Coordinates of C-alpha atoms in Angstrom, one line a residue:
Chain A
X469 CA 69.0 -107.2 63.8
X470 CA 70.5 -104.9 65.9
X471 CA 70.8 -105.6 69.3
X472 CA 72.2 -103.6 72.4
X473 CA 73.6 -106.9 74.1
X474 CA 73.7 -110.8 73.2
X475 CA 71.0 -111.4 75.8
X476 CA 68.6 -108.7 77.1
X477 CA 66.7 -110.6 79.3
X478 CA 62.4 -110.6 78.7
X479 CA 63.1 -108.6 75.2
X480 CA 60.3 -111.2 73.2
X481 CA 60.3 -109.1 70.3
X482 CA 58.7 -110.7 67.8
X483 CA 58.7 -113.8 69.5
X484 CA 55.4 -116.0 69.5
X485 CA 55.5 -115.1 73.6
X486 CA 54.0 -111.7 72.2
X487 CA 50.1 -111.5 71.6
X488 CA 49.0 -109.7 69.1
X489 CA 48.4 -105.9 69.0
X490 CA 44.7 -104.9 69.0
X491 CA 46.0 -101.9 66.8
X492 CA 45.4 -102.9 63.1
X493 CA 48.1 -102.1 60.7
X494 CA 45.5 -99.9 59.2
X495 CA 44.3 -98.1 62.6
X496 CA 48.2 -97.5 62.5
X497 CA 48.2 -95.8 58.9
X498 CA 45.5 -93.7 60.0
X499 CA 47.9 -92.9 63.0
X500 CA 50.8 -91.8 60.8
X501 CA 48.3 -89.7 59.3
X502 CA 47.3 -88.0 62.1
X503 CA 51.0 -87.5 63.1
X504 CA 52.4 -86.1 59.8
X505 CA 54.7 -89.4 59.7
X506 CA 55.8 -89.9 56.1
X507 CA 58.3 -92.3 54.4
X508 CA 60.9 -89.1 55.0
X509 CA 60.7 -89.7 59.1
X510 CA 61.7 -93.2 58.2
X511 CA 64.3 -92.3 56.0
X512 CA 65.4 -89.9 59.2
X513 CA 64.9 -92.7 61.9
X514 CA 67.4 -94.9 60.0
X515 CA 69.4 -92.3 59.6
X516 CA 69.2 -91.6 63.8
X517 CA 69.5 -95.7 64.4
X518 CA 73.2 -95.5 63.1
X519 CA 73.9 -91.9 64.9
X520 CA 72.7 -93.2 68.3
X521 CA 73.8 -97.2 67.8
X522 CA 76.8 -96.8 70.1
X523 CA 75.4 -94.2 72.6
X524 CA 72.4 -96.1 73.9
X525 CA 74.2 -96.9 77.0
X526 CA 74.9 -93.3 77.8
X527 CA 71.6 -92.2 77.0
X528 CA 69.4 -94.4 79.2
X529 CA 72.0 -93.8 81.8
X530 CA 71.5 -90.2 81.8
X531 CA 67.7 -90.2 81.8
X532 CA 67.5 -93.2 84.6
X533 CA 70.4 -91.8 86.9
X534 CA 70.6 -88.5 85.5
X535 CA 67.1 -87.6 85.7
X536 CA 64.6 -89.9 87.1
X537 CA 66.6 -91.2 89.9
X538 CA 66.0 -87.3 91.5
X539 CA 62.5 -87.9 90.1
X540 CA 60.9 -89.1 93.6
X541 CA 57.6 -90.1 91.8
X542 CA 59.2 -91.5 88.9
X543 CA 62.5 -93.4 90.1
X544 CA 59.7 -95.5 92.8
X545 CA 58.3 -97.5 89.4
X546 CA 62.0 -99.5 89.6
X547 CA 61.8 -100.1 93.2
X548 CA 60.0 -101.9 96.2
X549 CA 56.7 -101.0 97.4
X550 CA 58.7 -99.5 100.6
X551 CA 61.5 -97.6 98.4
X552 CA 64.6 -99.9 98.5
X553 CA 66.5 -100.0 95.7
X554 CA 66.2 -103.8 93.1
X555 CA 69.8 -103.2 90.8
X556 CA 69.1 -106.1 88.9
X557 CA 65.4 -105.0 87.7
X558 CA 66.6 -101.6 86.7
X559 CA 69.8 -103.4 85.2
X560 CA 67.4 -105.5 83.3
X561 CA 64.7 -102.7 82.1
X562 CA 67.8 -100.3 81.4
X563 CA 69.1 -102.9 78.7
X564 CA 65.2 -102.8 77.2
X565 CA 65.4 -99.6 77.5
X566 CA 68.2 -99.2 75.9
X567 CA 66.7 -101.7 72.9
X568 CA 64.2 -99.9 72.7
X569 CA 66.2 -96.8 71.4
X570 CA 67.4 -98.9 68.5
X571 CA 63.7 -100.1 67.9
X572 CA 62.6 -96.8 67.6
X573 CA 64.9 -95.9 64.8
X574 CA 65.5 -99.4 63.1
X575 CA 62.4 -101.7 63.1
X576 CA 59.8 -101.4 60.2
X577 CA 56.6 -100.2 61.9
X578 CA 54.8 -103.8 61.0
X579 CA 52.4 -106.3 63.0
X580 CA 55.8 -107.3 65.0
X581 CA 56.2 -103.4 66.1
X582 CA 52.5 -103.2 66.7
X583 CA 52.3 -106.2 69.0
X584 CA 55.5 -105.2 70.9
X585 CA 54.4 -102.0 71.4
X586 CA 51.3 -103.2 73.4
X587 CA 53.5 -105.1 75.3
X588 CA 55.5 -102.3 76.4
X589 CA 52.6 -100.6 77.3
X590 CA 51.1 -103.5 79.1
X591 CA 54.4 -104.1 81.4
X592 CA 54.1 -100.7 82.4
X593 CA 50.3 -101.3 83.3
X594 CA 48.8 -103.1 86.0
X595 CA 47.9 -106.1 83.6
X596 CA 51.8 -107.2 83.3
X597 CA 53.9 -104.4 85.7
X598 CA 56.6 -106.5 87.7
X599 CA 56.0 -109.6 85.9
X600 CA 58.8 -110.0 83.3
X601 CA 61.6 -109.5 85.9
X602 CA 59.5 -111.2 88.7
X603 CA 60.0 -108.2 91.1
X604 CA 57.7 -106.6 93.8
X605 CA 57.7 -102.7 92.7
X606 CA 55.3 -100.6 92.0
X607 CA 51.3 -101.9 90.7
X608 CA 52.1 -99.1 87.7
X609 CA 53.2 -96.7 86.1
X610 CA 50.8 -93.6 85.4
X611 CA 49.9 -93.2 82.3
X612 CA 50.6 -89.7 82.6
X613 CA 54.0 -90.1 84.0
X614 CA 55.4 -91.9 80.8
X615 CA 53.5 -89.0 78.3
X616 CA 55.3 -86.3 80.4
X617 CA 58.4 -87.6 80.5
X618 CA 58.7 -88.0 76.3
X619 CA 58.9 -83.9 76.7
X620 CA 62.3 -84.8 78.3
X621 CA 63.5 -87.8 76.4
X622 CA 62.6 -85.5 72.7
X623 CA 64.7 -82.7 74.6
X624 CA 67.4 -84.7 75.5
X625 CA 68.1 -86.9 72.3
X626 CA 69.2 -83.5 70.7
X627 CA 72.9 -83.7 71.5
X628 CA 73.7 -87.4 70.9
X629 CA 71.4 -87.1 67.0
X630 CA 74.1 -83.6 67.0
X631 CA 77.0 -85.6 67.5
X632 CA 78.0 -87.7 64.7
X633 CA 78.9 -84.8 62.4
X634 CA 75.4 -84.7 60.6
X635 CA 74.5 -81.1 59.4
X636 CA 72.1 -79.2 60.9
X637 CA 68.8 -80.6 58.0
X638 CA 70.0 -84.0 59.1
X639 CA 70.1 -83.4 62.8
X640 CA 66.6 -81.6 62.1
X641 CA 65.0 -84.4 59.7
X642 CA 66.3 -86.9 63.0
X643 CA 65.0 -85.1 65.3
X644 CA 61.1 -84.2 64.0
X645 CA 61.2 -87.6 63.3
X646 CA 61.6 -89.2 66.6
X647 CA 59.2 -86.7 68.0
X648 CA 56.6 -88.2 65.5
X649 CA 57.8 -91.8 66.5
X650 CA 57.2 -91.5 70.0
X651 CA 54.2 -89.2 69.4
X652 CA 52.3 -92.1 67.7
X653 CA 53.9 -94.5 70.4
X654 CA 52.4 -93.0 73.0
X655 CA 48.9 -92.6 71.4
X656 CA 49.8 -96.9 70.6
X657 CA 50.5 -97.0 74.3
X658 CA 47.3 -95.5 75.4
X659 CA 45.3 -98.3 74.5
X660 CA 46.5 -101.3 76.7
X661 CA 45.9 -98.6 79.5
X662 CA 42.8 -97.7 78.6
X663 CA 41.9 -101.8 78.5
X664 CA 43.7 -101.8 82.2
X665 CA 41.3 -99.4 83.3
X666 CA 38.8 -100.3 81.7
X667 CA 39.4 -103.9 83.8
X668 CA 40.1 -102.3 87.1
X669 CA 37.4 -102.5 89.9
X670 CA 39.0 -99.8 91.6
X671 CA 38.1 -96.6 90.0
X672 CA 40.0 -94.2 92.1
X673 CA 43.4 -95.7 90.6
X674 CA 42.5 -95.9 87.2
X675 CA 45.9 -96.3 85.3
X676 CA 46.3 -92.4 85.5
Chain B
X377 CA 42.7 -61.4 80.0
X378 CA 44.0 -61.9 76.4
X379 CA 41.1 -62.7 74.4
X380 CA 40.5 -64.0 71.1
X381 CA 36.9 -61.8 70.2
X382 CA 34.9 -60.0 72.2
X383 CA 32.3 -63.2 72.2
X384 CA 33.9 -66.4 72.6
X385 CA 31.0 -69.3 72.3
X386 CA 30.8 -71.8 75.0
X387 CA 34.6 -70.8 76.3
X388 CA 33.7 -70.8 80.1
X389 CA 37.4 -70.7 81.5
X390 CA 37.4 -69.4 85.2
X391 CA 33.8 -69.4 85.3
X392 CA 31.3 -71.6 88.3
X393 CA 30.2 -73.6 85.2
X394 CA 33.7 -75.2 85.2
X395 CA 33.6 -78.5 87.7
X396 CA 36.6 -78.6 89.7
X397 CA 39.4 -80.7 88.6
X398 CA 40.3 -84.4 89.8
X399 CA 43.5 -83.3 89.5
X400 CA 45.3 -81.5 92.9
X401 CA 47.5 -78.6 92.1
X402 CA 50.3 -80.9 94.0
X403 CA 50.1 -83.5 91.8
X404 CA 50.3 -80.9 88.4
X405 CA 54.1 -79.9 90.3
X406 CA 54.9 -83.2 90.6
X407 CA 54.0 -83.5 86.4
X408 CA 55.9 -80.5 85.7
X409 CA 58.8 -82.4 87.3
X410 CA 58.2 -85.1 85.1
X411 CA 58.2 -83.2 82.0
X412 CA 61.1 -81.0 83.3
X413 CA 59.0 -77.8 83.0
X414 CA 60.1 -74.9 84.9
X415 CA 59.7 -71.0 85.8
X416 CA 61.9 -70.2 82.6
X417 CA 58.9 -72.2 80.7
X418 CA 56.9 -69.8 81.9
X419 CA 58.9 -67.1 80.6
X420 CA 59.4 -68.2 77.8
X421 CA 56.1 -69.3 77.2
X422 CA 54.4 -65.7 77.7
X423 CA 57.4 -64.4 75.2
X424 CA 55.3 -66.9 73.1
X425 CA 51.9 -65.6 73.9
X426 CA 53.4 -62.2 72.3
X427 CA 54.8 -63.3 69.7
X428 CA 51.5 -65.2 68.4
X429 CA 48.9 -63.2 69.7
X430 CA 47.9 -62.1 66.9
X431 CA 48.9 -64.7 64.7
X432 CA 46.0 -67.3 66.1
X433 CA 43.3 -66.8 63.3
X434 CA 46.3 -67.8 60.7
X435 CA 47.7 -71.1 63.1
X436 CA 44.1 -72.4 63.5
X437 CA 43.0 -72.0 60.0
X438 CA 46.6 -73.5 59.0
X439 CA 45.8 -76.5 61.0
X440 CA 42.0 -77.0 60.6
X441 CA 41.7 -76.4 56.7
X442 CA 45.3 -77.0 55.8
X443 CA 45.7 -80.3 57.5
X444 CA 42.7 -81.4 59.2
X445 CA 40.5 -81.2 56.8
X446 CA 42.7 -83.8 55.0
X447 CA 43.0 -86.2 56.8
X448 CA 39.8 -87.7 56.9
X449 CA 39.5 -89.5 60.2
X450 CA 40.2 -86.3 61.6
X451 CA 38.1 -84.2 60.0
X452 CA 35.2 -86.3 60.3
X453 CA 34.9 -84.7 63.9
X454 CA 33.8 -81.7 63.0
X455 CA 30.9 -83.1 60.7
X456 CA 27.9 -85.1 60.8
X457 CA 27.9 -88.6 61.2
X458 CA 26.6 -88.6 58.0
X459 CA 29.7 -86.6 57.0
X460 CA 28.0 -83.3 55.9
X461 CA 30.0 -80.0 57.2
X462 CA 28.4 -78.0 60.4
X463 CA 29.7 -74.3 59.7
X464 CA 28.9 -72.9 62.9
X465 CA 30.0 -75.6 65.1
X466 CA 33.2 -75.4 63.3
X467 CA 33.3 -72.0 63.3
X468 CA 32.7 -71.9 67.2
X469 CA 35.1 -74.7 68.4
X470 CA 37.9 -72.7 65.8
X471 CA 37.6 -69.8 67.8
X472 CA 38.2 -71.5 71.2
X473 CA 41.0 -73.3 69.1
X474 CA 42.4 -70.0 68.9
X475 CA 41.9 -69.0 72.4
X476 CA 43.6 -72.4 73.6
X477 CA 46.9 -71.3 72.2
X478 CA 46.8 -67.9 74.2
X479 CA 46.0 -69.8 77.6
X480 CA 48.7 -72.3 76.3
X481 CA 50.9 -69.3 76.7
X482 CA 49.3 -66.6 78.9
X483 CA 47.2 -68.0 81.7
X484 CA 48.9 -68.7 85.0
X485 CA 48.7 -72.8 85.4
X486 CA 46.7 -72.8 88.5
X487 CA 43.3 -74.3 89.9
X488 CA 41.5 -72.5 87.4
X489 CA 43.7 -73.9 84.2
X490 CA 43.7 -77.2 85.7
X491 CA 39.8 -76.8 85.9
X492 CA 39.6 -75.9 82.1
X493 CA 41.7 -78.5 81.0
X494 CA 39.5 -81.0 82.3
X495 CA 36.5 -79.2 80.5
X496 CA 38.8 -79.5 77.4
X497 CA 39.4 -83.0 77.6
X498 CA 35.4 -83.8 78.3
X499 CA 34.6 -82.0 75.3
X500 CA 36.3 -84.3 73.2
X501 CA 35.4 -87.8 74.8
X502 CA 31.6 -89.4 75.0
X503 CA 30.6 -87.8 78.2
X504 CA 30.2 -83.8 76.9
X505 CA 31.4 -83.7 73.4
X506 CA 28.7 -81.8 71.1
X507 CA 27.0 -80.7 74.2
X508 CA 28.7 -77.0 74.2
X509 CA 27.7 -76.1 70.8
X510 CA 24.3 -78.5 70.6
X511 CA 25.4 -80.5 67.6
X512 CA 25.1 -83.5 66.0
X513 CA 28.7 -85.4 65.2
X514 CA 31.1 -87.6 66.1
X515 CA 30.6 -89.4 69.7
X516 CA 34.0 -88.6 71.0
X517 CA 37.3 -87.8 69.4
X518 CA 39.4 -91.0 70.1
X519 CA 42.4 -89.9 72.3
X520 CA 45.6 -91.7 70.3
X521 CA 44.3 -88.7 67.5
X522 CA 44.7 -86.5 69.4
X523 CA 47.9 -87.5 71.2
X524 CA 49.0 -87.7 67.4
X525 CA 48.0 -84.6 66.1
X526 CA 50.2 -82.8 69.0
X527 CA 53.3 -83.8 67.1
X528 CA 52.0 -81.8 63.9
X529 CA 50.4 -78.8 66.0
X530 CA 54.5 -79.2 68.1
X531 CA 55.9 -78.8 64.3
X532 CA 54.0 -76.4 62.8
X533 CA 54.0 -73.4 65.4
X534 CA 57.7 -73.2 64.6
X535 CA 57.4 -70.8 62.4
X536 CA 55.0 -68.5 63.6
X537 CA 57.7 -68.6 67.1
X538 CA 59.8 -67.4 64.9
X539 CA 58.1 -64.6 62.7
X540 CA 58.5 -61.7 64.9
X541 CA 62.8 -61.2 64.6
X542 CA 63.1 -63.2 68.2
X543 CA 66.8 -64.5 68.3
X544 CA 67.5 -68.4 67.5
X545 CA 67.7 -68.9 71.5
X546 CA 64.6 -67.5 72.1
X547 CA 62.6 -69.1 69.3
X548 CA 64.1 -72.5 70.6
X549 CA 62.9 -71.6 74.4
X550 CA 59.7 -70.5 73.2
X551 CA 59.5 -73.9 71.1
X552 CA 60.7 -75.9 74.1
X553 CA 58.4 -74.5 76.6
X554 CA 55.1 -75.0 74.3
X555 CA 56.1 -79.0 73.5
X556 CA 56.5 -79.3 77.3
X557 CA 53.8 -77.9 77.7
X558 CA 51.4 -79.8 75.4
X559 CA 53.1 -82.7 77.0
X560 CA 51.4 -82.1 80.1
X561 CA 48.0 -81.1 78.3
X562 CA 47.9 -84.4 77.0
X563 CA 48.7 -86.2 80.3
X564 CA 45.5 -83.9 82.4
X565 CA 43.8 -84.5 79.2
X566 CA 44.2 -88.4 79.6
X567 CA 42.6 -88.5 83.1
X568 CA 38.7 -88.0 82.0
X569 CA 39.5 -89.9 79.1
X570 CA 39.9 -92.2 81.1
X571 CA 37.2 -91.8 83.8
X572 CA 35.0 -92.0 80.7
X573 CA 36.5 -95.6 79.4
X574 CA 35.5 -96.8 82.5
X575 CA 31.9 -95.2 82.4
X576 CA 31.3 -96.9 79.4
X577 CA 29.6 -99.9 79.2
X578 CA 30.5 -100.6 75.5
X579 CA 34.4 -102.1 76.1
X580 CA 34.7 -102.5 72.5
X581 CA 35.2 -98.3 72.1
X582 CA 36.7 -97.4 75.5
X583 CA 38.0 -93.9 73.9
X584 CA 41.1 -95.2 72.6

């Protein structure tokens, strides 16, 4: 499999670490459905995984210090409670980020996608936040923080899926078809928080 | 105000029937940061409201009988539970369907669109959907649909953006500005979702 790094530390993808996805593989055909995701956008994410292989680096580092860093309520998720800066979680979550790109356009969406994409979600919940990297940061990330923020990651994957020489149907097919990916990710995604909430006793917070 | 027909059933934006938002204008900046939405959005967002003004009746029918009505799970929302079609409750929420993309484009995002987007959002989970048009259907429509269906609705507007001779710059802000937009629907839409996962006593549905 391809991999960003020999050891991203906490990536249990696949693993038996990982508990599986309350998301049935059918609940996730319906999904695709609903998305317009065909065999095509997997054809297209392939195509993306090789384009963007050797520019996750530079990618992650432009949305984290590019864009969220200026971000005051997003860059606190990767910091203390009190605002100071923890390099080595944001070093760590960077390379997962990072994975996650590849994931995105290289894994088959099967049970071991399902269940890691619940576990995404739940390390960015309440349930599992901080927990991984054994940091003090932030209880969670909103829920509507991470769906807001897609707008910008969709917007800003155009160049690098632009600059491999593709023409412009390829750069087009890669493009729709990460919009569907992280489309249906984020509706996956939804469902840990919804549990969180669900589980909180304070209903002013929420997960929101 | 930009209006879709003279009668508009049940579409009560701006009006004292509307409960005020949980959501603060403040925090709606700070999701516009997160989504990178700005004041050329806006522009280029009204541009959009011209160009498919009178193109609605054709997007909505495009994405209600052309898609929806496919794909059962989806479609299922609009019927009975025992699956049978309800013309007029269709016919109703395809009108405010219609109107939604205008105030997508036209409406100023203030207290009063904050407002409605809640009312939006209610109308699909367990706590007021039916209730507008006094039918019998689905209980809610489970939020990772619709969170889904956005990447079809993002896709399919394309063309109608570009129908009117705009130049390939301004059909690509127009395009940008309404995914950014629908971004941040789906995050406000998110927040009674869920408030009503937490009402519900039934854990097994919790709105996902």
């Amino acid at each position: 499999m391809n991999k960003v790094a020999e050891v991203i530390p906490a990536y249990t993808y696949g693993t038996t670490e990982i508990a599986k996805s309350s998301v049935s593989l059918d609940e996730l055909e319906k999904l695709k459905a609903s998305a317009g995701f065909t065999a095509q956008d997997e054809h297209f994410l392939h195509m993306a995984g090789e384009v963007l292989a050797d520019q996750t680096q530079q990618i992650v580092a432009q949305w984290r210090s590019g864009i969220i860093a200026s971000i005051p309520n997003l860059a606190r998720h990767s910091r203390t409670p009190e605002g100071e800066p923890i390099p080595e979680y944001l070093g760590q979550s960077n390379l997962r980020f990072q994975q996650w790109i590849l994931d995105t356009c290289l894994r088959p969406y099967d049970q071991d996608w399902l269940n890691y994409q619940q576990e995404i979600a739940l390390r960015h919940t309440s349930l599992k936040k901080n927990q991984a990297d054994g940091v003090r940061s932030t209880a969670f990330v909103p829920f509507h923080d991470i769906v807001a923020f897609v707008a910008v990651m969709n917007e800003t994957i155009k160049p690098y899926l632009a600059s491999k020489g593709n023409t412009e149907e390829e750069v087009a097919g890669m493009h729709l078809a990460w919009c569907r990916s992280l489309q249906m990710q984020i509706a996956l995604w939804s469902r840990p928080y919804f549990d969180a909430a669900q589980k909180s006793s304070d209903h002013s917070i929420n997960e929101w």
